PDB file of C-alpha atoms in Angstrom:
ATOM      1  CA  UNK A 918      11.252  -5.415 -34.131  1.00 80.00           C
ATOM      2  CA  UNK A 919       9.620  -2.250 -33.599  1.00 87.00           C
ATOM      3  CA  UNK A 920       7.024  -3.304 -31.734  1.00 88.00           C
ATOM      4  CA  UNK A 921       9.232  -5.355 -29.117  1.00 86.00           C
ATOM      5  CA  UNK A 922      11.593  -1.799 -29.144  1.00 86.00           C
ATOM      6  CA  UNK A 923       8.101  -0.021 -27.922  1.00 85.00           C
ATOM      7  CA  UNK A 924       7.386  -2.912 -25.525  1.00 82.00           C
ATOM      8  CA  UNK A 925      10.892  -2.692 -24.141  1.00 80.00           C
ATOM      9  CA  UNK A 926      10.700   1.092 -23.648  1.00 80.00           C
ATOM     10  CA  UNK A 927       7.595   0.905 -21.870  1.00 77.00           C
ATOM     11  CA  UNK A 928       8.507  -1.677 -19.481  1.00 74.00           C
ATOM     12  CA  UNK A 929      11.378  -0.137 -18.751  1.00 75.00           C
ATOM     13  CA  UNK A 930      10.245   3.240 -17.827  1.00 74.00           C
ATOM     14  CA  UNK A 931      10.685   4.018 -13.822  1.00 69.00           C
ATOM     15  CA  UNK A 932       6.671   3.952 -13.150  1.00 77.00           C
ATOM     16  CA  UNK A 933       6.332   0.628 -14.449  1.00 76.00           C
ATOM     17  CA  UNK A 934       9.000  -0.912 -12.619  1.00 76.00           C
ATOM     18  CA  UNK A 935       8.156   0.855  -9.804  1.00 80.00           C
ATOM     19  CA  UNK A 936       4.766  -0.458  -9.920  1.00 83.00           C
ATOM     20  CA  UNK A 937       5.898  -3.834 -10.435  1.00 83.00           C
ATOM     21  CA  UNK A 938       8.072  -4.061  -7.345  1.00 84.00           C
ATOM     22  CA  UNK A 939       5.142  -2.477  -5.621  1.00 85.00           C
ATOM     23  CA  UNK A 940       2.838  -5.347  -6.291  1.00 89.00           C
ATOM     24  CA  UNK A 941       5.579  -7.954  -5.545  1.00 90.00           C
ATOM     25  CA  UNK A 942       6.290  -6.430  -2.067  1.00 87.00           C
ATOM     26  CA  UNK A 943       2.261  -6.077  -1.473  1.00 84.00           C
ATOM     27  CA  UNK A 944       1.799  -9.833  -2.358  1.00 87.00           C
ATOM     28  CA  UNK A 945       4.581 -10.687   0.184  1.00 87.00           C
ATOM     29  CA  UNK A 946       3.085  -8.272   2.600  1.00 83.00           C
ATOM     30  CA  UNK A 947      -0.268  -9.823   2.107  1.00 83.00           C
ATOM     31  CA  UNK A 948       0.600 -12.982   3.234  1.00 87.00           C
ATOM     32  CA  UNK A 949       2.608 -11.914   6.274  1.00 86.00           C
ATOM     33  CA  UNK A 950      -0.766 -10.219   7.342  1.00 82.00           C
ATOM     34  CA  UNK A 951      -2.913 -13.199   6.521  1.00 81.00           C
ATOM     35  CA  UNK A 952      -0.482 -15.049   8.731  1.00 85.00           C
ATOM     36  CA  UNK A 953      -0.530 -12.196  11.356  1.00 83.00           C
ATOM     37  CA  UNK A 954      -4.416 -12.621  11.389  1.00 80.00           C
ATOM     38  CA  UNK A 955      -4.638 -16.252  11.132  1.00 79.00           C
ATOM     39  CA  UNK A 956      -2.080 -17.335  13.286  1.00 85.00           C
ATOM     40  CA  UNK A 957      -1.349 -14.589  16.028  1.00 85.00           C
ATOM     41  CA  UNK A 958      -4.500 -12.423  16.254  1.00 82.00           C
ATOM     42  CA  UNK A 959      -7.435 -14.989  15.730  1.00 79.00           C
ATOM     43  CA  UNK A 960      -6.210 -17.908  18.398  1.00 83.00           C
ATOM     44  CA  UNK A 961      -6.340 -15.461  21.316  1.00 85.00           C
ATOM     45  CA  UNK A 962      -9.912 -13.906  20.184  1.00 81.00           C
ATOM     46  CA  UNK A 963     -10.885 -17.638  19.758  1.00 79.00           C
ATOM     47  CA  UNK A 964      -9.600 -18.475  23.201  1.00 84.00           C
ATOM     48  CA  UNK A 965     -11.674 -15.594  24.930  1.00 84.00           C
ATOM     49  CA  UNK A 966     -14.697 -16.552  23.245  1.00 78.00           C
ATOM     50  CA  UNK A 967     -14.459 -20.253  24.542  1.00 80.00           C
ATOM     51  CA  UNK A 968     -11.886 -21.870  22.025  1.00 76.00           C
ATOM     52  CA  UNK A 969     -13.887 -20.758  18.909  1.00 73.00           C
ATOM     53  CA  UNK A 970     -12.004 -21.479  15.593  1.00 73.00           C
ATOM     54  CA  UNK A 971     -13.383 -18.296  13.467  1.00 75.00           C
ATOM     55  CA  UNK A 972     -11.948 -20.288  10.410  1.00 78.00           C
ATOM     56  CA  UNK A 973     -14.176 -23.056  10.604  1.00 81.00           C
ATOM     57  CA  UNK A 974     -17.738 -21.412  11.477  1.00 86.00           C
ATOM     58  CA  UNK A 975     -20.279 -21.549   8.972  1.00 89.00           C
ATOM     59  CA  UNK A 976     -23.711 -22.353   8.552  1.00 93.00           C
ATOM     60  CA  UNK A 977     -25.044 -25.245   6.348  1.00 91.00           C
ATOM     61  CA  UNK A 978     -27.226 -24.170   3.851  1.00 91.00           C
ATOM     62  CA  UNK A 979     -27.651 -27.927   2.380  1.00 89.00           C
ATOM     63  CA  UNK A 980     -26.016 -31.222   3.945  1.00 90.00           C
ATOM     64  CA  UNK A 981     -23.899 -33.078   1.563  1.00 86.00           C
ATOM     65  CA  UNK A 982     -25.622 -35.558  -0.471  1.00 84.00           C
ATOM     66  CA  UNK A 983     -23.686 -39.081  -0.699  1.00 85.00           C
ATOM     67  CA  UNK A 984     -23.768 -41.011  -3.974  1.00 79.00           C
ATOM     68  CA  UNK A 985     -26.238 -43.719  -4.750  1.00 78.00           C
ATOM     69  CA  UNK A 986     -25.381 -45.349  -7.884  1.00 75.00           C
ATOM     70  CA  UNK A 987     -27.934 -47.812  -8.062  1.00 78.00           C
ATOM     71  CA  UNK A 988     -30.782 -45.034  -8.254  1.00 74.00           C
ATOM     72  CA  UNK A 989     -28.416 -43.005 -10.093  1.00 71.00           C
ATOM     73  CA  UNK A 990     -27.829 -40.119  -7.422  1.00 74.00           C
ATOM     74  CA  UNK A 991     -24.598 -38.190  -7.604  1.00 74.00           C
ATOM     75  CA  UNK A 992     -22.558 -37.289  -4.592  1.00 80.00           C
ATOM     76  CA  UNK A 993     -23.078 -33.626  -4.088  1.00 84.00           C
ATOM     77  CA  UNK A 994     -20.990 -31.488  -1.368  1.00 87.00           C
ATOM     78  CA  UNK A 995     -22.710 -29.493   1.366  1.00 87.00           C
ATOM     79  CA  UNK A 996     -23.135 -25.911   0.678  1.00 91.00           C
ATOM     80  CA  UNK A 997     -21.737 -23.791   3.394  1.00 91.00           C
ATOM     81  CA  UNK A 998     -21.930 -19.876   3.948  1.00 92.00           C
ATOM     82  CA  UNK A 999     -18.530 -19.654   5.690  1.00 91.00           C
ATOM     83  CA  UNK A1000     -18.736 -16.294   7.540  1.00 91.00           C
ATOM     84  CA  UNK A1001     -15.512 -17.296   9.720  1.00 87.00           C
ATOM     85  CA  UNK A1002     -13.501 -16.791   6.585  1.00 87.00           C
ATOM     86  CA  UNK A1003     -15.352 -13.684   5.909  1.00 90.00           C
ATOM     87  CA  UNK A1004     -14.263 -12.565   9.448  1.00 86.00           C
ATOM     88  CA  UNK A1005     -10.535 -13.423   8.910  1.00 81.00           C
ATOM     89  CA  UNK A1006     -10.600 -11.773   5.838  1.00 83.00           C
ATOM     90  CA  UNK A1007     -12.036  -8.479   7.095  1.00 87.00           C
ATOM     91  CA  UNK A1008      -9.430  -8.491   9.727  1.00 83.00           C
ATOM     92  CA  UNK A1009      -6.987  -8.922   7.138  1.00 78.00           C
ATOM     93  CA  UNK A1010      -8.096  -6.025   4.882  1.00 84.00           C
ATOM     94  CA  UNK A1011      -8.043  -3.537   8.436  1.00 85.00           C
ATOM     95  CA  UNK A1012      -4.712  -4.459   9.374  1.00 83.00           C
ATOM     96  CA  UNK A1013      -3.558  -3.821   5.915  1.00 79.00           C
ATOM     97  CA  UNK A1014      -5.608  -0.564   5.712  1.00 83.00           C
ATOM     98  CA  UNK A1015      -3.780   0.483   8.853  1.00 84.00           C
ATOM     99  CA  UNK A1016      -0.450  -0.235   8.022  1.00 78.00           C
ATOM    100  CA  UNK A1017      -0.991   1.667   4.811  1.00 79.00           C
ATOM    101  CA  UNK A1018      -2.556   4.438   6.293  1.00 86.00           C
ATOM    102  CA  UNK A1019       0.727   4.780   8.779  1.00 85.00           C
ATOM    103  CA  UNK A1020       3.149   4.418   5.819  1.00 80.00           C
ATOM    104  CA  UNK A1021       1.244   7.180   3.968  1.00 83.00           C
ATOM    105  CA  UNK A1022       0.934   9.633   7.184  1.00 90.00           C
ATOM    106  CA  UNK A1023       4.728   8.972   7.668  1.00 87.00           C
ATOM    107  CA  UNK A1024       5.643   9.936   3.876  1.00 82.00           C
ATOM    108  CA  UNK A1025       3.470  12.908   3.935  1.00 85.00           C
ATOM    109  CA  UNK A1026       5.085  13.889   7.434  1.00 86.00           C
ATOM    110  CA  UNK A1027       8.514  13.405   5.791  1.00 82.00           C
ATOM    111  CA  UNK A1028       7.469  15.190   2.538  1.00 78.00           C
ATOM    112  CA  UNK A1029       6.222  18.112   4.785  1.00 75.00           C
ATOM    113  CA  UNK A1030       9.495  18.802   6.440  1.00 71.00           C
ATOM    114  CA  UNK A1031      11.338  18.680   3.415  1.00 66.00           C
ATOM    115  CA  UNK A1032       9.337  21.306   1.945  1.00 64.00           C
ATOM    116  CA  UNK A1033       9.436  23.575   5.145  1.00 61.00           C
ATOM    117  CA  UNK A1034      13.310  23.547   4.516  1.00 68.00           C
ATOM    118  CA  UNK A1035      14.781  27.249   4.795  1.00 77.00           C
ATOM    119  CA  UNK A1036      14.954  28.477   1.180  1.00 80.00           C
ATOM    120  CA  UNK A1037      18.973  28.650  -0.084  1.00 84.00           C
ATOM    121  CA  UNK A1038      18.361  31.547  -2.744  1.00 88.00           C
ATOM    122  CA  UNK A1039      16.556  34.733  -3.268  1.00 89.00           C
ATOM    123  CA  UNK A1040      16.234  36.741  -6.349  1.00 90.00           C
ATOM    124  CA  UNK A1041      18.120  39.984  -6.661  1.00 90.00           C
ATOM    125  CA  UNK A1042      15.569  42.928  -6.634  1.00 88.00           C
ATOM    126  CA  UNK A1043      17.614  44.828  -9.781  1.00 86.00           C
ATOM    127  CA  UNK A1044      17.964  41.968 -12.309  1.00 88.00           C
ATOM    128  CA  UNK A1045      15.682  39.199 -10.930  1.00 88.00           C
ATOM    129  CA  UNK A1046      18.513  36.337 -10.912  1.00 89.00           C
ATOM    130  CA  UNK A1047      18.948  34.104  -8.340  1.00 90.00           C
ATOM    131  CA  UNK A1048      21.675  34.340  -6.083  1.00 90.00           C
ATOM    132  CA  UNK A1049      22.651  32.757  -2.580  1.00 89.00           C
ATOM    133  CA  UNK A1050      20.519  33.948   0.323  1.00 85.00           C
ATOM    134  CA  UNK A1051      23.390  35.405   2.281  1.00 86.00           C
ATOM    135  CA  UNK A1052      24.661  37.211  -0.643  1.00 87.00           C
ATOM    136  CA  UNK A1053      25.421  41.109  -0.123  1.00 87.00           C
ATOM    137  CA  UNK A1054      26.253  41.654  -3.869  1.00 88.00           C
ATOM    138  CA  UNK A1055      24.696  40.529  -7.080  1.00 89.00           C
ATOM    139  CA  UNK A1056      26.935  38.612  -8.948  1.00 88.00           C
ATOM    140  CA  UNK A1057      25.222  39.207 -12.108  1.00 86.00           C
ATOM    141  CA  UNK A1058      24.545  42.867 -11.945  1.00 88.00           C
ATOM    142  CA  UNK A1059      26.805  43.604  -9.240  1.00 86.00           C
ATOM    143  CA  UNK A1060      24.337  45.556  -7.392  1.00 86.00           C
ATOM    144  CA  UNK A1061      24.862  46.090  -3.599  1.00 86.00           C
ATOM    145  CA  UNK A1062      21.697  44.137  -1.900  1.00 84.00           C
ATOM    146  CA  UNK A1063      20.327  45.169   1.449  1.00 79.00           C
ATOM    147  CA  UNK A1064      21.162  42.751   4.452  1.00 70.00           C
ATOM    148  CA  UNK A1065      18.352  41.609   6.473  1.00 61.00           C
TER     149      UNK A1065
END
């Protein structure tokens, strides 16, 4: 029972739940990007390059061998170097990287704006207590404060 409780505590910590949500959303986002590349980006590029379909581009390293049971030869599939799929996957990566860059850049901009906010408190020069920025008298030591 103790190990179950420890696992439950671990699984319900904020970071683990946040990470799980991120992975699930990332998987869904990956499918969207794959569709964007395969269904939206690559067809116009293929059209510009003479109706080329990148997903089918390959170099045949070894042709398929048909089965010949009378000679004891088993069938073997062709061995291909599928560089078209690699091009699509590389474009997927570049689009995902650009989107993540844009999101992090926006988050950093928002974070800078949040930290650049005007201070709302100051320290009393006499007792060093934190007091409102507009205070003219310290509520802790009752000293009069200079007004800027």
